[in-house]
Amino acid sequence: GENVEQHPSTLSVQEGDSAVIKCTYSDSASNYFPWYKQELGKRPQLIIDIRSNVGEKKDQRIAVTLNKTAKHFSLHITETQPEDSAVYFCAASMATDSWGKLQFGAGTQVVVTP
Amino acid sequence: ETGVTQTPRHLVMGMTNKKSLKCEQHLGHNAMYWYKQSAKKPLELMFVYNFKEQTENNSVPSRFSPECPNSSHLFLHLHTLQPEDSALYLCASSQDLQKPSFGSGTRLTVV
């Protein structure tokens, strides 16, 4: 089955700097890669996702890149703000997997200091 | 709110108790999920229901028993749990089966 590894486990950045979180996956058949943000005591929320037919997707200060050959994908947050502090989870699954069997990474605790 | 409501928010139970977690979705989705979230571990998929039919059981111990009476409601019945079962239990639903929307979870403590 799919195995997703996420690094780093914790990330401290100064406000205004960029943050990068990296994930690797094992199953080359995976073709859907969402990212979730979970603030303390709150539910995970989908912030951006990418499918394997594109290499990069951007939404304001957030971008995701995908390297299918190397089987890794990354989340980039630019101009970080204190409200970006949260745990971020990457995940991977196959589009043909009808039952939404997302495999999640262990999460990255991001702390943005003013 | 994302339209997925879980109750209770917090639950403390003894190892001999029987309790149930409830999840309700108001999004018109046809798939519902139970996930377990433990500290410093990946979210673990426990059960998947599609159109009320269980389609996935990820080797979950029988002390966890799911029930899905309709596409909008999902229960997780708990009995004779162990302290290591203490975790945040998240319910989710989806129509597009790759974009689950999560509830706020039930923080379960087994004593």
Coordinates of N, CA, C and O in Angstrom, one line a residue, chain B:
Chain B
E1 N -18.2 26.6 9.9 CA -18.6 25.2 10.0 C -18.6 24.6 8.6 O -19.0 25.2 7.6
T2 N -18.2 23.3 8.5 CA -18.1 22.7 7.2 C -19.3 21.8 6.9 O -19.4 21.2 5.9
G3 N -20.2 21.7 7.8 CA -21.4 20.9 7.6 C -21.2 19.5 8.1 O -22.1 18.6 7.8
V4 N -20.2 19.2 8.8 CA -20.0 17.8 9.4 C -19.9 18.0 10.9 O -19.0 18.7 11.4
T5 N -20.9 17.5 11.6 CA -21.1 17.8 13.0 C -20.8 16.5 13.8 O -21.4 15.4 13.5
Q6 N -19.9 16.6 14.8 CA -19.6 15.4 15.6 C -20.0 15.7 17.1 O -19.8 16.8 17.6
T7 N -20.6 14.7 17.7 CA -20.9 14.7 19.2 C -20.5 13.4 19.8 O -20.6 12.3 19.2
P8 N -20.1 13.4 21.1 CA -19.7 14.6 21.8 C -18.4 15.2 21.4 O -17.7 14.5 20.6
R9 N -18.0 16.4 21.9 CA -16.7 16.9 21.5 C -15.6 16.3 22.4 O -14.5 16.1 21.9
H10 N -16.0 15.9 23.6 CA -15.1 15.3 24.5 C -15.8 14.1 25.2 O -16.9 14.2 25.5
L11 N -15.0 13.0 25.4 CA -15.6 11.8 26.1 C -14.5 11.2 26.9 O -13.4 10.9 26.4
V12 N -14.8 10.9 28.2 CA -13.9 10.1 29.0 C -14.7 8.9 29.4 O -15.9 8.9 29.8
M13 N -14.1 7.7 29.2 CA -14.8 6.5 29.5 C -13.8 5.5 30.1 O -12.6 5.5 29.8
G14 N -14.4 4.6 30.9 CA -13.7 3.6 31.5 C -13.6 2.4 30.6 O -14.3 2.3 29.6
M15 N -12.6 1.5 30.8 CA -12.4 0.4 29.9 C -13.6 -0.6 29.8 O -13.6 -1.4 28.9
T16 N -14.5 -0.5 30.8 CA -15.6 -1.5 30.7 C -16.9 -0.8 30.2 O -17.9 -1.4 30.1
N17 N -16.8 0.5 29.9 CA -18.0 1.2 29.4 C -18.3 0.9 28.0 O -17.5 0.4 27.2
K18 N -19.5 1.2 27.6 CA -20.0 1.2 26.2 C -20.5 2.6 25.9 O -21.3 3.2 26.6
K19 N -19.9 3.2 24.9 CA -20.3 4.5 24.4 C -20.4 4.6 22.9 O -19.9 3.7 22.2
S20 N -21.0 5.6 22.4 CA -21.1 5.8 20.9 C -20.7 7.2 20.5 O -21.1 8.2 21.2
L21 N -20.0 7.3 19.4 CA -19.7 8.6 18.8 C -20.7 8.8 17.7 O -21.0 7.9 16.9
K22 N -21.1 10.1 17.5 CA -22.1 10.4 16.4 C -21.5 11.4 15.5 O -20.8 12.3 15.8
C23 N -21.9 11.2 14.2 CA -21.5 12.1 13.2 C -22.7 12.3 12.2 O -23.3 11.4 11.9
E24 N -22.9 13.6 11.9 CA -23.9 13.9 10.9 C -23.4 14.9 9.9 O -22.7 15.9 10.3
Q25 N -23.7 14.7 8.6 CA -23.3 15.6 7.6 C -24.5 16.2 6.9 O -25.4 15.5 6.6
H26 N -24.3 17.5 6.6 CA -25.4 18.3 6.0 C -25.0 18.7 4.6 O -25.5 19.8 4.1
L27 N -24.1 18.0 4.0 CA -23.6 18.4 2.7 C -24.1 17.6 1.5 O -23.7 17.9 0.4
G28 N -25.0 16.7 1.8 CA -25.5 15.9 0.7 C -24.5 14.9 0.1 O -24.7 14.4 -1.0
H29 N -23.4 14.6 0.9 CA -22.4 13.7 0.4 C -22.9 12.2 0.5 O -23.9 11.9 1.3
N30 N -22.3 11.3 -0.2 CA -22.7 9.9 -0.1 C -21.7 9.0 0.5 O -21.9 7.8 0.5
A31 N -20.6 9.5 0.9 CA -19.5 8.7 1.5 C -19.2 9.3 2.9 O -19.1 10.6 3.0
M32 N -18.9 8.5 3.9 CA -18.6 9.0 5.2 C -17.4 8.1 5.7 O -17.3 6.9 5.4
Y33 N -16.6 8.7 6.6 CA -15.4 8.0 7.0 C -15.2 8.3 8.5 O -15.6 9.3 9.1
W34 N -14.5 7.3 9.2 CA -13.9 7.5 10.5 C -12.4 7.5 10.4 O -11.9 6.5 9.8
Y35 N -11.8 8.5 11.0 CA -10.3 8.5 11.1 C -9.9 8.6 12.5 O -10.6 9.2 13.4
K36 N -8.8 8.1 12.9 CA -8.2 8.2 14.2 C -7.0 9.1 14.1 O -6.1 8.9 13.2
Q37 N -6.9 10.1 15.0 CA -5.7 10.9 15.0 C -5.0 10.9 16.4 O -5.6 11.3 17.4
S38 N -3.8 10.3 16.4 CA -3.0 10.2 17.6 C -1.9 11.2 17.5 O -1.5 11.5 16.4
A39 N -1.4 11.6 18.6 CA -0.3 12.5 18.7 C 0.9 12.0 17.9 O 1.3 10.9 18.0
K40 N 1.4 12.9 17.0 CA 2.7 12.7 16.3 C 2.6 11.5 15.3 O 3.6 10.9 15.0
K41 N 1.4 11.1 14.9 CA 1.2 10.0 14.0 C 0.3 10.4 12.9 O -0.5 11.4 13.0
P42 N 0.4 9.8 11.7 CA -0.5 10.2 10.6 C -1.9 9.9 10.9 O -2.2 9.0 11.7
L43 N -2.8 10.6 10.3 CA -4.2 10.3 10.4 C -4.4 8.9 9.8 O -4.0 8.5 8.8
E44 N -5.2 8.1 10.6 CA -5.4 6.7 10.3 C -6.8 6.5 9.8 O -7.7 6.7 10.6
L45 N -7.0 6.0 8.6 CA -8.4 5.7 8.1 C -8.8 4.4 8.8 O -8.1 3.4 8.8
M46 N -10.0 4.5 9.4 CA -10.6 3.3 10.1 C -11.6 2.6 9.2 O -11.6 1.4 9.0
F47 N -12.7 3.4 8.9 CA -13.8 2.8 8.1 C -14.3 3.8 7.1 O -14.1 5.0 7.2
V48 N -14.8 3.2 6.0 CA -15.4 4.0 4.9 C -16.7 3.4 4.6 O -16.9 2.2 4.5
Y49 N -17.7 4.3 4.5 CA -19.0 3.9 4.0 C -19.4 4.7 2.7 O -19.2 5.9 2.7
N50 N -19.8 4.0 1.7 CA -20.3 4.6 0.5 C -21.7 4.1 0.3 O -22.0 2.9 0.2
F51 N -22.6 5.1 0.2 CA -24.1 4.8 0.0 C -24.5 3.8 1.1 O -25.1 2.8 0.8
K52 N -24.1 4.1 2.3 CA -24.5 3.3 3.5 C -23.8 1.9 3.6 O -24.0 1.2 4.6
E53 N -23.0 1.6 2.6 CA -22.4 0.2 2.6 C -20.9 0.4 3.0 O -20.2 1.2 2.5
Q54 N -20.5 -0.4 4.0 CA -19.1 -0.4 4.4 C -18.2 -0.9 3.3 O -18.4 -2.1 2.9
T55 N -17.3 -0.1 2.9 CA -16.4 -0.6 1.8 C -14.9 -0.7 2.3 O -14.1 -1.1 1.5
E56 N -14.7 -0.3 3.5 CA -13.3 -0.4 4.0 C -13.3 -0.6 5.5 O -14.0 0.1 6.2
N57 N -12.4 -1.5 5.9 CA -12.2 -1.7 7.3 C -10.7 -2.0 7.4 O -10.2 -3.0 7.1
N58 N -10.0 -1.0 7.9 CA -8.6 -1.1 7.9 C -8.0 -1.8 9.1 O -7.3 -1.2 9.9
S59 N -8.4 -3.1 9.2 CA -7.9 -3.9 10.3 C -8.1 -3.3 11.7 O -7.3 -3.3 12.5
V60 N -9.3 -2.7 11.8 CA -9.7 -2.1 13.1 C -10.2 -3.2 14.1 O -11.0 -4.0 13.7
P61 N -9.7 -3.1 15.3 CA -10.2 -4.1 16.3 C -11.7 -4.1 16.5 O -12.3 -3.0 16.3
S62 N -12.2 -5.2 16.8 CA -13.7 -5.4 16.9 C -14.3 -4.6 18.0 O -15.5 -4.4 18.1
R63 N -13.5 -4.0 18.9 CA -14.0 -3.2 20.0 C -14.5 -1.8 19.4 O -15.2 -1.1 20.1
F64 N -14.2 -1.6 18.2 CA -14.8 -0.4 17.5 C -15.8 -1.0 16.4 O -15.4 -1.8 15.6
S65 N -17.0 -0.5 16.5 CA -18.1 -1.0 15.7 C -18.8 0.1 15.0 O -19.5 0.9 15.7
P66 N -18.7 0.3 13.7 CA -19.3 1.4 13.0 C -20.8 1.0 12.6 O -21.1 -0.1 12.5
E67 N -21.5 2.1 12.4 CA -22.9 1.9 12.0 C -23.3 3.1 11.1 O -23.0 4.2 11.5
C68 N -23.9 2.8 10.0 CA -24.2 3.9 9.0 C -25.7 3.7 8.6 O -25.9 3.0 7.6
P69 N -26.7 4.2 9.3 CA -28.1 4.0 9.0 C -28.5 4.6 7.7 O -29.5 4.2 7.1
N70 N -27.9 5.7 7.3 CA -28.2 6.4 6.1 C -27.0 7.3 5.7 O -26.0 7.3 6.5
S71 N -27.0 7.9 4.5 CA -25.9 8.6 4.0 C -25.5 9.8 4.8 O -24.4 10.4 4.6
S72 N -26.4 10.2 5.7 CA -26.1 11.5 6.5 C -25.6 11.2 7.9 O -25.1 12.1 8.6
H73 N -25.7 10.0 8.4 CA -25.4 9.7 9.8 C -24.4 8.5 9.9 O -24.5 7.5 9.1
L74 N -23.5 8.7 10.8 CA -22.5 7.7 11.0 C -22.2 7.6 12.5 O -22.1 8.6 13.2
F75 N -22.1 6.4 13.0 CA -21.8 6.2 14.4 C -20.6 5.3 14.6 O -20.3 4.5 13.7
L76 N -20.0 5.4 15.7 CA -18.9 4.6 16.1 C -19.2 4.1 17.5 O -19.1 4.9 18.4
H77 N -19.5 2.8 17.6 CA -19.8 2.2 18.9 C -18.5 1.7 19.5 O -17.8 1.0 18.9
L78 N -18.4 2.0 20.8 CA -17.1 1.7 21.5 C -17.4 0.8 22.7 O -18.4 1.1 23.4
H79 N -16.7 -0.3 22.9 CA -16.8 -1.1 24.1 C -15.5 -1.8 24.4 O -14.8 -2.2 23.5
T80 N -15.3 -1.9 25.7 CA -14.1 -2.5 26.3 C -12.8 -1.9 25.6 O -12.0 -2.7 25.1
L81 N -12.7 -0.6 25.6 CA -11.5 0.0 25.0 C -10.3 -0.1 25.9 O -10.4 -0.3 27.1
Q82 N -9.2 0.2 25.3 CA -7.9 0.2 26.0 C -7.4 1.7 26.1 O -7.7 2.5 25.3
P83 N -6.5 2.0 27.1 CA -6.0 3.3 27.2 C -5.3 3.8 25.9 O -5.4 5.0 25.6
E84 N -4.7 2.9 25.1 CA -4.0 3.3 23.9 C -5.0 3.7 22.8 O -4.6 4.2 21.7
D85 N -6.3 3.5 23.0 CA -7.3 3.9 22.1 C -7.7 5.4 22.3 O -8.4 6.0 21.5
S86 N -7.1 6.0 23.3 CA -7.3 7.5 23.5 C -6.7 8.2 22.3 O -5.6 8.0 22.0
A87 N -7.6 9.1 21.8 CA -7.1 9.8 20.6 C -8.3 10.8 20.2 O -9.3 10.8 20.8
L88 N -8.0 11.5 19.1 CA -9.1 12.3 18.5 C -9.7 11.5 17.3 O -8.9 11.0 16.5
Y89 N -11.0 11.3 17.4 CA -11.7 10.5 16.3 C -12.4 11.5 15.4 O -13.3 12.3 15.9
L90 N -12.0 11.5 14.2 CA -12.5 12.4 13.2 C -13.4 11.7 12.2 O -13.1 10.7 11.7
C91 N -14.6 12.4 12.0 CA -15.5 11.9 11.0 C -15.3 12.8 9.8 O -14.9 14.0 9.9
A92 N -15.5 12.3 8.6 CA -15.4 13.1 7.4 C -16.5 12.6 6.4 O -17.0 11.4 6.5
S93 N -16.8 13.4 5.4 CA -17.7 13.0 4.4 C -17.2 13.6 3.1 O -16.4 14.5 3.0
S94 N -17.6 13.0 2.0 CA -17.3 13.5 0.7 C -18.3 13.1 -0.4 O -19.0 12.1 -0.3
Q95 N -18.3 13.8 -1.5 CA -19.1 13.4 -2.7 C -18.0 13.0 -3.7 O -18.0 11.9 -4.2
D96 N -17.1 13.9 -4.0 CA -15.9 13.6 -4.7 C -15.1 12.8 -3.7 O -14.6 13.3 -2.7
L97 N -14.9 11.5 -3.9 CA -14.3 10.6 -2.9 C -12.9 10.9 -2.6 O -12.2 10.2 -1.9
Q98 N -12.3 12.0 -3.1 CA -10.9 12.3 -2.8 C -10.8 13.6 -2.0 O -9.7 14.0 -1.8
K99 N -11.8 14.2 -1.6 CA -11.8 15.5 -0.9 C -12.6 15.4 0.3 O -13.6 16.1 0.4
P100 N -12.3 14.6 1.3 CA -13.2 14.6 2.5 C -13.2 15.9 3.2 O -12.1 16.5 3.4
S101 N -14.3 16.2 3.8 CA -14.5 17.4 4.7 C -14.6 16.8 6.1 O -15.4 15.9 6.3
F102 N -13.8 17.3 7.0 CA -13.8 16.8 8.3 C -14.7 17.5 9.3 O -14.9 18.7 9.2
G103 N -15.1 16.7 10.3 CA -15.8 17.3 11.4 C -14.7 17.8 12.4 O -13.5 17.6 12.2
S104 N -15.1 18.3 13.6 CA -14.2 18.8 14.6 C -13.6 17.7 15.5 O -12.7 18.0 16.2
G105 N -14.2 16.6 15.4 CA -13.7 15.4 16.1 C -14.2 15.3 17.5 O -14.8 16.2 18.1
T106 N -14.0 14.1 18.0 CA -14.3 13.7 19.4 C -13.0 13.4 20.1 O -12.3 12.4 19.7
R107 N -12.7 14.1 21.1 CA -11.5 13.8 21.9 C -11.8 12.7 22.9 O -12.6 13.0 23.9
L108 N -11.3 11.5 22.7 CA -11.6 10.4 23.6 C -10.5 10.1 24.5 O -9.3 10.0 24.1
T109 N -10.8 9.9 25.8 CA -9.8 9.5 26.8 C -10.4 8.3 27.5 O -11.5 8.3 28.0
V110 N -9.6 7.2 27.4 CA -9.9 5.9 28.0 C -9.1 5.8 29.3 O -7.9 5.8 29.3
V111 N -9.8 5.6 30.4 CA -9.1 5.6 31.7 C -9.3 4.2 32.4 O -10.2 3.4 32.0

